[in-house]
Coordinates of C-alpha atoms in Angstrom, one line a residue:
M8 CA 22.4 -14.0 -9.7
T9 CA 23.3 -11.9 -6.8
R10 CA 22.1 -12.6 -3.3
P11 CA 18.3 -11.2 -3.1
D12 CA 17.9 -8.1 -0.5
P13 CA 15.5 -8.2 2.4
F14 CA 13.1 -6.1 0.9
R15 CA 13.4 -8.0 -2.3
V16 CA 12.0 -11.1 -0.4
A17 CA 9.4 -9.2 1.6
F18 CA 8.0 -7.5 -1.6
V19 CA 8.0 -11.2 -3.3
L20 CA 6.3 -12.9 0.0
A21 CA 3.7 -9.9 -0.3
A22 CA 3.0 -10.6 -3.9
L23 CA 2.4 -14.1 -3.5
T24 CA 0.1 -13.4 -0.4
A25 CA -1.8 -10.7 -2.4
L26 CA -2.1 -13.4 -5.6
R27 CA -3.8 -16.0 -3.1
A28 CA -6.2 -13.5 -1.4
I29 CA -7.7 -12.1 -4.8
G30 CA -6.2 -14.0 -7.5
P31 CA -8.5 -15.9 -10.2
D32 CA -10.7 -18.9 -8.6
I33 CA -8.2 -21.5 -10.0
A34 CA -7.3 -23.5 -7.1
P35 CA -8.3 -24.4 -3.6
G36 CA -7.5 -21.6 -1.3
I37 CA -6.8 -19.1 -3.8
G38 CA -9.2 -16.3 -4.3
D39 CA -11.2 -17.4 -1.3
I40 CA -14.1 -15.0 -0.6
A41 CA -14.3 -16.0 2.7
T42 CA -10.8 -15.3 3.6
H43 CA -9.4 -12.6 1.3
P44 CA -10.3 -9.8 3.4
N45 CA -8.0 -10.6 6.2
E46 CA -5.2 -12.2 3.7
L47 CA -5.0 -8.8 2.0
I48 CA -5.2 -6.5 5.3
F49 CA -2.9 -8.1 7.4
G50 CA -1.0 -10.5 5.2
F51 CA -0.1 -8.6 2.2
F52 CA 0.2 -5.0 3.3
G53 CA 1.8 -6.1 6.6
I54 CA 4.7 -8.0 4.7
Q55 CA 4.5 -5.1 2.1
L56 CA 5.2 -2.4 4.8
F57 CA 7.8 -4.5 6.4
G58 CA 9.8 -4.6 3.3
F59 CA 9.4 -1.0 2.7
L60 CA 10.3 -0.1 6.0
T61 CA 13.6 -2.2 5.8
V62 CA 14.6 0.4 3.1
A63 CA 13.2 3.4 4.4
L64 CA 14.3 3.0 8.2
P65 CA 18.1 3.1 7.7
R66 CA 17.6 6.4 6.1
W67 CA 15.4 7.8 8.6
I68 CA 17.8 6.9 11.7
G69 CA 20.9 7.0 9.7
R70 CA 22.2 3.6 10.1
P71 CA 21.6 0.0 9.2
I72 CA 19.1 -2.3 10.9
T73 CA 21.2 -4.5 13.0
P74 CA 21.4 -7.3 13.9
A75 CA 21.2 -8.3 10.5
P76 CA 20.2 -12.2 11.1
M77 CA 17.0 -10.7 13.4
L78 CA 15.8 -9.1 9.9
W79 CA 16.2 -12.6 8.0
A80 CA 14.6 -14.3 10.9
V81 CA 11.4 -12.1 10.5
L82 CA 11.4 -12.8 6.8
V83 CA 11.8 -16.5 7.1
A84 CA 9.0 -16.6 10.1
H85 CA 6.7 -14.7 7.4
A86 CA 7.5 -17.4 4.7
A87 CA 6.5 -20.2 7.2
T88 CA 3.3 -18.8 8.0
F89 CA 2.7 -18.2 4.1
L90 CA 3.2 -21.6 3.9
W91 CA 1.0 -22.8 6.6
G92 CA -1.7 -20.5 5.3
C93 CA -2.2 -22.6 2.3
V94 CA -3.1 -25.7 4.3
D95 CA -4.6 -23.7 7.8
P96 CA -5.3 -20.2 6.9
E97 CA -6.7 -19.2 10.2
P98 CA -4.1 -20.1 12.5
A99 CA -1.4 -19.1 10.2
G100 CA -2.8 -15.6 9.9
L101 CA -2.6 -15.6 13.9
L102 CA 1.0 -16.7 14.0
R103 CA 1.8 -14.0 11.3
A104 CA 0.3 -11.2 13.0
L105 CA 2.6 -12.0 16.2
V106 CA 5.7 -12.2 13.4
T107 CA 4.5 -8.8 12.1
L108 CA 4.7 -7.5 15.7
C109 CA 8.0 -9.0 16.4
G110 CA 9.1 -7.2 13.0
V111 CA 7.9 -3.8 14.4
I112 CA 9.6 -4.6 17.9
L113 CA 13.0 -5.2 15.9
L114 CA 12.7 -2.0 14.0
L115 CA 11.7 0.1 17.2
S116 CA 14.5 -1.4 18.9
V117 CA 17.1 -0.2 16.5
T118 CA 15.8 3.5 16.4
P119 CA 17.6 6.1 18.1
A120 CA 15.6 7.9 20.9
G121 CA 16.4 11.3 18.8
K122 CA 14.9 9.8 15.7
T123 CA 11.3 8.3 17.1
A124 CA 9.7 11.6 16.1
E125 CA 10.2 10.8 12.7
T126 CA 9.7 7.1 12.7
L127 CA 6.9 6.3 15.9
P128 CA 3.9 7.4 13.7
I129 CA 4.4 4.9 11.2
L130 CA 5.9 1.9 13.5
G131 CA 3.4 2.8 16.0
L132 CA 0.7 2.1 13.6
A133 CA 2.1 -0.9 12.4
A134 CA 2.2 -2.2 15.8
L135 CA -1.4 -1.3 16.3
H136 CA -2.3 -2.9 13.0
G137 CA -0.4 -6.3 14.2
L138 CA -2.4 -6.0 17.4
I139 CA -5.9 -5.8 15.8
A140 CA -4.8 -8.7 13.8
I141 CA -5.0 -11.2 16.4
P142 CA -8.8 -10.8 17.5
A143 CA -9.5 -10.7 13.5
F144 CA -8.1 -13.9 13.1
L145 CA -8.8 -15.4 16.7
Y146 CA -12.3 -14.3 17.1
G147 CA -13.3 -13.7 13.4
W148 CA -14.5 -10.1 14.1
P149 CA -15.3 -8.4 11.1
E150 CA -15.1 -5.1 13.3
A151 CA -11.4 -5.7 13.7
T152 CA -10.8 -6.6 10.0
M153 CA -12.5 -2.8 9.1
A154 CA -10.3 -1.4 12.1
G155 CA -7.5 -3.0 10.6
L156 CA -8.2 -1.6 6.7
A157 CA -8.6 2.1 8.2
I158 CA -5.2 2.0 9.9
I159 CA -3.5 0.6 6.9
V160 CA -5.2 3.5 5.0
L161 CA -3.5 5.8 7.6
I162 CA -0.3 4.2 7.1
C163 CA -0.3 4.3 3.6
I164 CA -1.4 8.1 3.5
E165 CA 1.7 8.7 6.0
V166 CA 4.2 6.9 3.8
S167 CA 2.7 8.4 0.6
N168 CA 3.3 12.0 1.9
R169 CA 6.8 11.3 2.4
I170 CA 7.6 9.0 -0.3
G171 CA 5.3 9.7 -3.1
I172 CA 5.3 13.5 -2.8
A173 CA 9.3 13.4 -3.2
V174 CA 9.0 11.0 -6.6
L175 CA 6.7 13.5 -8.0
A176 CA 8.7 16.6 -7.0
V177 CA 12.1 15.0 -8.7
A178 CA 9.8 14.3 -11.9
R179 CA 8.6 17.8 -11.5
E180 CA 12.0 19.2 -11.7
R181 CA 12.9 16.9 -14.6
A182 CA 10.4 18.4 -16.4
G183 CA 11.6 21.6 -16.1
Y184 CA 9.2 22.9 -13.4
P185 CA 10.3 25.3 -10.4
K186 CA 11.3 23.4 -7.3
L187 CA 7.9 22.2 -5.3
K188 CA 7.1 24.2 -2.4
P189 CA 6.1 22.6 0.7
V190 CA 2.4 22.3 1.4
P191 CA 1.0 25.3 3.5
A192 CA 0.3 24.4 7.0
I193 CA -3.3 25.8 6.5
I194 CA -3.8 22.8 4.0
A195 CA -1.9 20.3 5.3
V196 CA -2.8 20.1 9.2
P197 CA -6.6 20.0 8.5
Q198 CA -6.1 17.4 5.9
R199 CA -4.3 15.1 8.4
A200 CA -6.8 16.1 11.0
F201 CA -9.9 15.3 9.3
T202 CA -8.1 12.2 7.4
I203 CA -7.3 10.8 10.7
L204 CA -10.9 11.3 12.0
A205 CA -12.8 10.2 9.3
L206 CA -11.0 6.9 9.0
A207 CA -11.1 6.7 12.5
L208 CA -14.8 7.0 12.7
W209 CA -15.2 4.5 9.5
G210 CA -12.9 1.5 11.2
L211 CA -15.4 1.9 14.1
G212 CA -18.2 1.4 12.2
W213 CA -19.6 5.2 13.0
N214 CA -20.7 7.7 10.5
A215 CA -17.9 9.4 9.2
G216 CA -19.6 11.8 6.5
W217 CA -18.6 15.4 7.3
P218 CA -14.7 14.5 8.3
A219 CA -14.5 12.6 5.2
L220 CA -15.9 15.4 3.1
A221 CA -13.5 17.6 4.7
A222 CA -10.9 15.2 4.1
F223 CA -11.5 14.9 0.7
L224 CA -11.7 18.7 0.3
F225 CA -8.6 19.6 1.9
G226 CA -6.7 16.2 0.1
M227 CA -7.6 18.1 -3.2
A228 CA -6.3 21.1 -2.1
W229 CA -3.1 19.1 -0.9
L230 CA -3.2 17.4 -4.3
I231 CA -3.5 20.5 -6.5
H232 CA -0.6 22.1 -4.6
I233 CA 1.6 19.6 -5.7
E234 CA 0.5 19.9 -9.3
P235 CA 0.9 16.1 -10.4
W236 CA -0.1 17.4 -13.7
R237 CA 3.1 19.1 -14.1
I238 CA 5.2 15.8 -14.8
K239 CA 6.1 14.0 -18.0
P240 CA 5.5 10.5 -17.8
Y241 CA 8.5 9.3 -16.0
A242 CA 8.6 5.8 -14.8
G243 CA 6.3 5.2 -11.9
C244 CA 5.0 8.9 -11.6
V245 CA 1.9 8.6 -12.9
I246 CA 0.8 5.5 -11.1
L247 CA 1.7 7.3 -7.6
A248 CA -0.6 10.1 -8.9
V249 CA -3.2 7.9 -9.6
G250 CA -3.0 6.3 -6.3
L251 CA -3.2 9.8 -4.6
V252 CA -6.4 10.7 -6.8
W253 CA -8.0 7.1 -5.8
K254 CA -7.5 8.1 -2.3
R255 CA -9.3 11.2 -2.7
L256 CA -12.1 9.6 -4.4
A257 CA -12.5 7.1 -1.8
F258 CA -13.2 9.8 0.8
L259 CA -15.6 11.5 -1.6
M260 CA -17.4 8.3 -1.7
L261 CA -17.5 7.7 2.0
A262 CA -18.7 11.2 2.3
L263 CA -21.7 10.8 -0.1
M264 CA -22.6 7.3 1.5
D265 CA -22.5 8.4 5.1
L266 CA -24.2 11.7 4.5
G267 CA -27.0 9.9 2.7
I268 CA -26.3 11.8 -0.7
A269 CA -25.8 9.0 -2.8
N270 CA -26.6 5.2 -2.6
I271 CA -23.3 4.0 -2.6
S272 CA -22.6 0.5 -1.7
P273 CA -20.0 0.0 1.5
F274 CA -18.1 -2.4 -1.0
A275 CA -17.3 0.2 -3.2
V276 CA -16.0 2.4 -0.7
I277 CA -13.8 -0.5 0.6
H278 CA -12.4 -1.3 -2.9
A279 CA -11.7 2.4 -3.7
F280 CA -9.4 2.5 -0.8
A281 CA -8.0 -0.8 -0.9
V282 CA -7.3 -1.4 -4.4
G283 CA -7.4 2.0 -5.9
G284 CA -5.6 3.7 -3.1
L285 CA -3.7 1.3 -1.1
A286 CA -2.7 -1.4 -3.9
T287 CA -2.0 1.2 -6.5
L288 CA 0.2 3.3 -4.2
A289 CA 2.2 0.0 -2.6
I290 CA 3.1 -1.0 -6.3
G291 CA 3.9 2.4 -7.3
I292 CA 6.1 3.1 -4.1
A293 CA 7.9 -0.6 -4.3
T294 CA 8.6 -0.1 -8.0
S295 CA 10.0 3.1 -7.2
I296 CA 12.2 1.6 -4.6
V297 CA 13.0 -1.3 -7.1
R298 CA 14.0 1.0 -9.5
K299 CA 16.3 2.9 -7.2
K300 CA 18.3 -0.1 -6.0
D301 CA 18.7 -1.5 -9.5
K302 CA 20.0 2.0 -10.7
R303 CA 17.1 2.5 -12.9
S304 CA 15.4 5.7 -11.2
L305 CA 12.7 7.4 -13.5
M306 CA 14.1 4.9 -16.5
P307 CA 11.5 3.6 -18.9
S308 CA 10.1 0.0 -18.4
L309 CA 7.7 -1.8 -20.4
L310 CA 7.0 -4.6 -17.9
A311 CA 6.5 -1.7 -15.1
D312 CA 4.1 -0.2 -17.6
L313 CA 2.2 -3.2 -18.0
I314 CA 1.9 -3.7 -13.9
Y315 CA 0.4 -0.5 -13.7
V316 CA -2.2 -0.9 -16.4
A317 CA -2.9 -3.6 -14.9
I318 CA -3.5 -2.6 -11.3
A319 CA -5.4 0.3 -12.5
G320 CA -7.8 -2.1 -14.5
A321 CA -8.1 -4.2 -11.4
A322 CA -9.1 -0.9 -9.3
I323 CA -11.8 0.0 -11.9
A324 CA -13.2 -3.4 -12.5
R325 CA -13.5 -4.2 -8.5
V326 CA -15.0 -0.7 -7.8
G327 CA -17.1 -0.8 -10.8
A328 CA -18.6 -4.1 -9.8
A329 CA -19.4 -2.9 -6.6
I330 CA -21.4 0.1 -7.9
D331 CA -23.4 -1.8 -10.8
V332 CA -24.2 -5.2 -9.4
E333 CA -25.6 -5.8 -12.9
L334 CA -22.2 -6.0 -14.0
Y335 CA -20.4 -8.0 -11.3
D336 CA -20.4 -11.3 -12.8
T337 CA -18.5 -9.8 -16.0
L338 CA -16.2 -7.4 -13.9
I339 CA -15.4 -9.6 -11.2
P340 CA -13.3 -12.2 -13.0
L341 CA -11.6 -9.3 -15.0
A342 CA -10.8 -7.8 -11.9
R343 CA -9.0 -10.8 -10.6
W344 CA -7.4 -11.6 -13.7
S345 CA -6.2 -8.0 -14.1
W346 CA -4.8 -8.5 -10.1
A347 CA -3.1 -11.6 -10.8
A348 CA -1.1 -10.0 -13.9
A349 CA 0.0 -7.1 -11.9
F350 CA 1.5 -9.1 -9.0
L351 CA 2.9 -11.7 -11.3
G352 CA 4.7 -8.9 -13.2
Y353 CA 5.4 -7.3 -9.7
I354 CA 7.1 -10.3 -8.7
L355 CA 9.2 -10.5 -12.0
F356 CA 10.3 -6.8 -11.5
T357 CA 11.2 -7.4 -8.1
L358 CA 13.7 -10.2 -8.7
R359 CA 14.8 -8.9 -11.9
G360 CA 17.6 -6.5 -10.3
A361 CA 19.0 -9.9 -8.4
V362 CA 18.6 -12.4 -11.1
W363 CA 19.6 -10.4 -14.3
P364 CA 21.7 -7.4 -13.1
T365 CA 21.9 -4.8 -15.8
P366 CA 24.1 -1.6 -15.9
A367 CA 23.0 1.9 -14.8
T368 CA 23.7 2.9 -18.6
K369 CA 21.1 0.4 -20.2
V370 CA 17.5 1.1 -20.1

């Protein structure tokens, strides 16, 4: 066994938080409907994002994150707040928000002035996400939770537009298609602007119907331009495409709901974003990172395929339960067990390279 990288520790902590937040109700504190929104939005996604940035940021700024002991100190603090959360989730969540802010400050402190334009959108949103978590746990404001969800959706869109499209571009070229051209500004700029506007209105509890519809239409144009169907089912590529589709569907559902065109439950919209889009893309991007670090990029893996099927099943079941209340009691247990299978497999997949390193020549 080799020493685990910081990103592996962060991803495992995120997976454990996800299991505690929405896992099967098999023990006290697991799958608690009263605490799972904040656990998922501010816990799972916060530490998952930090793990991603420990890998991505050094590439963006051209140098490692130093001092390394400070990086580990943030991870140890996250682990401590996770353990405390098993006993007393509210104060633990508040402290976790402060740890998240400390992690963002650390990452900002190592970013050279000339690189801030590349990193500030994501790091600034991460700082805002951590700040919003404080009133969410301190005062129990539902509005703060919704605002936190809107911000983490926006962060996920920023990340997937960088990483997801890069992975799909490589898979596309390996399938023998021409190199992917950049998305035209006439599509990319309105898509980003309407996405930000729709999420801001939604997060504040205001009507987001027309901006959400525009975000959906320009988002579909963006998706059609990158032609995700022009890839073979290389490792991790299909689940990334699925996550991108879920985000577009979530904007469509939000538009139909706020414009009064269809009677769609707000919980269907929330879970289309959170489980269908966010969790699916988080797993897709993270397993892509793990594959690359394990020197298995685009290699097949039965374990990874099972993870992807499980998270897809969790998304369909959870959104389906919100759309058809008559199926709620049937679909919710299925969603929880599928979620548990996905994140248990995710833990094994993340630790595999550190526990059972395999030469790159082996599949």
